[in-house]
Amino acid sequence: MAENQNSKDLYMIIKEKYQRKSVAGQLQSVFGKEIYHYSCLESTNKVAYLLAKKGAEEGTVVVADEQTHGEGRGDHYWYSPQGGLWFSLILRPRMISSEASRLSILGATGIAMSIDRLFSSLKVGIRWPNDVVIKDKKVAGVLIKVRAERCDVNFAIMGIGVNLNVREFPSPLSFIATSLIRETGDSTSKERFLESTLEELENLYCSSQVNGRILLEKARLFSSLLGRQVEVVTTGGKFQGLAQDLDEDGGLILRLESGLHKKILPEKGYVKERSPKI
Ligand code: BTN
């Protein structure tokens, strides 16, 4: 778990930029003020969790060039070779644990906005709740871990994986995953992408603490599901229906074939596969 001093210098650029901005623009930029960079970790989420338990500040970032045991949703393994951007962000939101669901949507929306900003020719979407997709193939994902004391969130770890400069995926991932280098043909600077994503995330995070509807409106704009027939796999079984809307908790509102509406929270389900546009 040795720190990679050479590459750390690159991330210093981001830190310094943030610090300058805070002083000059009176902005309260905190995401990325502290960045721990490693060449290889089991999982950035694990290290971020330990740092947060020891009191690391909100906005602290742990980034690794490679992960040996990257964690995905639902105990899935996350393929994390060199070339990708694998990082975890420590958050200390003032919210009760039942509200933490919306952090998944916030993460996915921030990544989608960053891709949209840097690659305007790409059509990026969010496949509820946490997949960022291009042409229905997953380019990035978000994993939230929350530590709560009684009902209040003590801290949350937002783990983000972006297939930035990953050229090849092993089967069966090759059928469902893509990367920015595959879509654009060009490699992207990790530092530049991290900086842009942290900015989008921080803006969304701050604005959504004041007004939850701002996040919702952005998430709706990028949703690749709304208006489609989908199949959602939940802890309570599978449901088919029309993806009608998202709500402020990050829940998906499904109109079932019976005409009834069902709300599914992000941590309770995922959309199974690509569904035809209707
Ligand atoms: C998903 O299944 O879509 C969530 C994937 C989250 C992967 C990221 S990579 C950085 C961070 N560290 C981990 O071990 N997982 C998350």
Coordinates of C-alpha atoms and ligand atoms in Angstrom, one line a residue:
M1 CA 0.0 0.0 0.0
A2 CA 2.9 2.3 -0.7
E3 CA 2.1 5.8 -1.9
N4 CA 3.2 6.5 -5.5
Q5 CA 5.3 9.7 -5.0
N6 CA 5.9 10.4 -8.7
S7 CA 2.3 10.4 -9.8
K8 CA 1.2 12.1 -6.6
D9 CA 2.8 15.2 -8.0
L10 CA 0.3 15.2 -10.8
Y11 CA -2.6 15.2 -8.3
M12 CA -0.9 18.1 -6.4
I13 CA -1.8 20.2 -9.4
I14 CA -5.5 19.6 -8.7
K15 CA -5.1 20.3 -5.0
E16 CA -3.3 23.6 -5.6
K17 CA -5.9 24.6 -8.1
Y18 CA -8.6 24.0 -5.6
Q19 CA -6.8 25.9 -2.9
R20 CA -6.2 28.9 -5.2
K21 CA -9.9 28.9 -6.2
S22 CA -11.0 28.8 -2.6
V23 CA -9.0 31.9 -1.8
A24 CA -9.6 33.8 -5.0
G25 CA -13.2 33.1 -5.7
Q26 CA -14.4 32.7 -2.1
L27 CA -15.6 29.3 -3.2
Q28 CA -15.8 26.6 -0.6
S29 CA -14.1 24.0 -2.8
V30 CA -13.3 21.1 -0.6
F31 CA -13.6 18.0 -3.0
G32 CA -10.0 17.1 -3.8
K33 CA -8.3 19.4 -1.3
E34 CA -6.7 16.2 0.1
I35 CA -5.8 13.5 -2.4
Y36 CA -4.1 10.2 -1.5
H37 CA -2.8 8.5 -4.6
Y38 CA -1.6 4.9 -4.7
S39 CA -0.2 2.9 -7.6
C40 CA -2.1 -0.3 -6.5
L41 CA -4.7 -1.0 -3.8
E42 CA -7.1 -3.8 -3.1
S43 CA -9.9 -1.2 -3.1
T44 CA -9.9 2.6 -2.8
N45 CA -13.3 2.2 -0.9
K46 CA -11.6 0.2 1.9
V47 CA -8.8 2.8 2.4
A48 CA -11.2 5.7 2.2
Y49 CA -13.5 4.0 4.8
L50 CA -10.6 3.6 7.2
L51 CA -9.5 7.2 6.7
A52 CA -13.0 8.4 7.3
K53 CA -13.2 6.4 10.5
K54 CA -10.1 8.1 11.7
G55 CA -11.7 11.5 11.0
A56 CA -10.5 12.4 7.5
E57 CA -12.3 15.6 6.2
E58 CA -15.1 15.7 3.8
G59 CA -13.8 15.9 0.2
T60 CA -10.8 13.7 0.8
V61 CA -10.1 11.6 -2.2
V62 CA -8.3 8.2 -2.4
V63 CA -7.3 7.2 -6.0
A64 CA -5.4 4.1 -7.2
D65 CA -4.0 3.4 -10.7
E66 CA -5.0 -0.2 -10.3
Q67 CA -7.2 -2.2 -7.8
T68 CA -6.8 -5.9 -7.1
H69 CA -10.2 -6.4 -5.4
G70 CA -12.3 -3.6 -6.8
E71 CA -15.8 -3.7 -5.3
G72 CA -18.9 -3.4 -7.4
R73 CA -22.5 -3.3 -6.5
G74 CA -24.2 -6.3 -5.0
D75 CA -20.8 -8.0 -4.1
H76 CA -19.7 -8.0 -7.7
Y77 CA -16.1 -7.7 -8.6
W78 CA -15.1 -4.5 -10.4
Y79 CA -12.5 -4.9 -13.1
S80 CA -9.9 -2.2 -12.3
P81 CA -6.8 -2.5 -14.5
Q82 CA -4.3 0.3 -15.2
G83 CA -5.7 3.0 -17.4
G84 CA -9.0 3.5 -15.5
L85 CA -9.9 6.1 -13.0
W86 CA -10.7 4.4 -9.7
F87 CA -11.3 6.7 -6.7
S88 CA -13.3 7.1 -3.6
L89 CA -14.6 10.4 -2.1
I90 CA -15.3 10.9 1.6
L91 CA -18.6 12.7 2.3
R92 CA -20.1 13.9 5.5
P93 CA -23.6 14.9 4.5
R94 CA -26.1 16.2 7.0
M95 CA -28.8 13.7 6.3
I96 CA -30.5 10.7 7.9
S97 CA -29.6 7.3 6.6
S98 CA -32.8 6.8 4.6
E99 CA -31.8 9.9 2.5
A100 CA -28.4 8.5 1.6
S101 CA -30.0 6.6 -1.4
R102 CA -29.8 9.8 -3.4
L103 CA -26.0 9.8 -3.3
S104 CA -25.9 7.0 -5.9
I105 CA -27.9 9.2 -8.3
L106 CA -25.7 12.2 -7.4
G107 CA -22.5 10.2 -8.2
A108 CA -23.9 9.0 -11.5
T109 CA -25.2 12.4 -12.5
G110 CA -21.9 14.1 -11.7
I111 CA -19.9 11.6 -13.8
A112 CA -22.4 12.0 -16.7
M113 CA -22.1 15.8 -16.5
S114 CA -18.4 15.6 -16.5
I115 CA -18.4 13.3 -19.6
D116 CA -20.9 15.6 -21.3
R117 CA -18.7 18.6 -20.6
L118 CA -15.5 17.1 -21.8
F119 CA -16.8 15.1 -24.7
S120 CA -19.8 17.0 -26.1
S121 CA -20.0 14.7 -29.1
L122 CA -20.8 11.6 -26.9
K123 CA -24.3 10.8 -25.9
V124 CA -24.0 9.8 -22.3
G125 CA -26.8 8.5 -20.1
I126 CA -27.6 7.2 -16.7
R127 CA -29.1 3.7 -16.4
W128 CA -30.8 3.9 -13.0
P129 CA -29.5 3.7 -10.4
N130 CA -25.8 4.0 -10.8
D131 CA -24.6 3.0 -14.2
V132 CA -23.2 5.6 -16.6
V133 CA -23.7 4.4 -20.1
I134 CA -22.8 5.2 -23.7
K135 CA -24.8 3.4 -26.3
D136 CA -26.2 1.1 -23.6
K137 CA -22.7 0.0 -22.5
K138 CA -21.4 0.8 -19.1
V139 CA -18.6 3.3 -19.0
A140 CA -18.7 4.1 -15.2
G141 CA -20.3 3.0 -12.0
V142 CA -20.9 4.3 -8.4
L143 CA -20.8 2.4 -5.2
I144 CA -22.0 4.1 -1.9
K145 CA -21.1 2.9 1.5
V146 CA -22.6 4.6 4.5
R147 CA -21.7 4.6 8.1
A148 CA -24.6 5.8 10.3
E149 CA -24.8 6.5 14.0
R150 CA -28.4 5.9 15.1
C151 CA -30.3 7.4 12.2
D152 CA -27.8 10.0 11.1
V153 CA -25.2 9.5 8.4
N154 CA -21.8 9.8 10.1
F155 CA -20.0 9.6 6.7
A156 CA -20.4 8.1 3.3
I157 CA -17.9 6.8 0.8
M158 CA -18.7 7.5 -2.8
G159 CA -16.6 4.9 -4.8
I160 CA -16.4 5.8 -8.5
G161 CA -15.0 3.7 -11.3
V162 CA -14.6 5.2 -14.8
N163 CA -13.3 3.1 -17.7
L164 CA -11.2 5.9 -19.0
N165 CA -8.2 4.5 -20.9
V166 CA -9.1 0.8 -20.7
R167 CA -8.8 -0.6 -24.2
E168 CA -9.9 -4.2 -23.7
F169 CA -12.3 -6.0 -21.4
P170 CA -12.3 -9.7 -20.7
S171 CA -15.4 -11.7 -21.7
P172 CA -18.2 -11.4 -20.7
L173 CA -17.6 -7.8 -19.7
S174 CA -16.7 -7.0 -23.4
F175 CA -20.4 -7.3 -24.3
I176 CA -21.7 -4.9 -21.6
A177 CA -18.8 -2.5 -20.9
T178 CA -17.1 0.3 -22.8
S179 CA -14.5 3.0 -22.1
L180 CA -13.9 6.5 -23.2
I181 CA -10.9 5.5 -25.2
R182 CA -13.0 3.0 -27.1
E183 CA -15.7 5.6 -27.8
T184 CA -13.4 8.5 -28.7
G185 CA -10.3 6.8 -30.0
D186 CA -8.2 9.2 -27.8
S187 CA -6.7 8.7 -24.3
T188 CA -7.8 11.2 -21.6
S189 CA -5.8 12.7 -18.8
K190 CA -6.9 11.1 -15.5
E191 CA -6.1 14.2 -13.6
R192 CA -8.1 16.4 -15.9
F193 CA -11.1 14.0 -15.8
L194 CA -10.9 13.7 -12.0
E195 CA -10.7 17.5 -11.6
S196 CA -13.7 18.0 -13.8
T197 CA -15.7 15.3 -12.1
L198 CA -14.9 16.6 -8.6
E199 CA -16.1 20.0 -9.7
E200 CA -19.4 18.7 -11.0
L201 CA -19.9 16.5 -7.9
E202 CA -19.2 19.3 -5.6
N203 CA -21.6 21.7 -7.4
L204 CA -24.4 19.1 -7.4
Y205 CA -23.7 18.1 -3.8
C206 CA -23.9 21.7 -2.5
S207 CA -26.9 22.7 -4.6
S208 CA -28.8 19.6 -3.7
Q209 CA -28.4 20.2 0.0
V210 CA -30.2 23.4 -0.5
N211 CA -32.8 22.2 -3.1
G212 CA -33.2 18.5 -3.8
R213 CA -35.0 19.2 -7.1
I214 CA -31.9 20.5 -8.8
L215 CA -30.3 17.0 -8.7
L216 CA -33.5 15.4 -9.8
E217 CA -33.8 17.6 -12.8
K218 CA -30.3 16.9 -13.9
A219 CA -30.7 13.2 -13.3
R220 CA -33.9 13.2 -15.4
L221 CA -32.1 14.9 -18.3
F222 CA -29.5 12.1 -18.4
S223 CA -31.7 9.2 -17.7
S224 CA -31.5 6.6 -20.4
L225 CA -34.6 4.7 -19.0
L226 CA -37.4 7.2 -18.7
G227 CA -40.1 6.3 -21.2
R228 CA -38.8 2.8 -21.8
Q229 CA -40.2 -0.6 -20.8
V230 CA -37.7 -2.1 -18.4
E231 CA -37.3 -5.1 -16.2
V232 CA -36.1 -4.3 -12.6
V233 CA -34.6 -6.9 -10.4
T234 CA -35.2 -6.2 -6.8
T235 CA -34.7 -8.0 -3.5
G236 CA -38.4 -8.7 -3.5
G237 CA -38.6 -10.2 -7.1
K238 CA -38.6 -9.0 -10.7
F239 CA -40.9 -6.2 -12.0
Q240 CA -41.7 -5.2 -15.6
G241 CA -43.2 -1.9 -16.5
L242 CA -42.7 1.6 -17.9
A243 CA -39.9 3.6 -16.3
Q244 CA -42.0 6.7 -15.6
D245 CA -40.0 9.0 -13.3
L246 CA -37.4 9.4 -10.7
D247 CA -38.2 10.9 -7.3
E248 CA -36.2 12.9 -4.7
D249 CA -34.9 9.9 -2.9
G250 CA -33.4 8.6 -6.1
G251 CA -36.2 6.1 -6.4
L252 CA -37.4 4.8 -9.8
I253 CA -41.2 5.1 -10.3
L254 CA -42.4 2.1 -12.4
R255 CA -45.8 1.9 -14.0
L256 CA -46.7 -1.8 -13.9
E257 CA -48.7 -3.5 -16.5
S258 CA -51.6 -3.5 -14.0
G259 CA -51.5 0.3 -14.1
L260 CA -50.3 0.5 -10.5
H261 CA -47.2 2.4 -9.7
K262 CA -44.2 1.0 -7.8
K263 CA -41.3 3.0 -6.3
I264 CA -38.0 1.1 -6.1
L265 CA -35.1 2.6 -4.1
P266 CA -31.6 2.6 -5.6
E267 CA -30.2 0.1 -3.0
K268 CA -33.1 -2.3 -3.6
G269 CA -32.8 -3.0 -7.3
Y270 CA -31.2 -2.6 -10.7
V271 CA -32.4 -2.6 -14.3
K272 CA -31.6 -5.9 -15.9
E273 CA -30.9 -5.3 -19.5
R274 CA -31.3 -2.9 -22.4
S275 CA -34.9 -2.3 -23.2
P276 CA -36.3 -1.1 -26.5
K277 CA -37.4 2.5 -26.7
I278 CA -41.2 2.8 -27.0
Ligands
BTN1 C1 -20.8 -0.7 -9.8 O1 -21.0 -1.9 -9.6 O2 -21.3 -0.1 -10.8 C2 -20.0 0.1 -8.9 C3 -18.6 0.1 -9.2 C4 -17.8 1.0 -8.3 C5 -16.3 0.8 -8.6 C6 -15.4 1.8 -7.9 S1 -13.8 1.8 -8.4 C7 -13.3 2.8 -7.1 C8 -14.1 2.4 -5.9 N1 -13.4 1.3 -5.2 C9 -14.0 0.1 -5.3 O3 -13.5 -0.9 -4.8 N2 -15.1 0.3 -5.9 C10 -15.4 1.6 -6.4

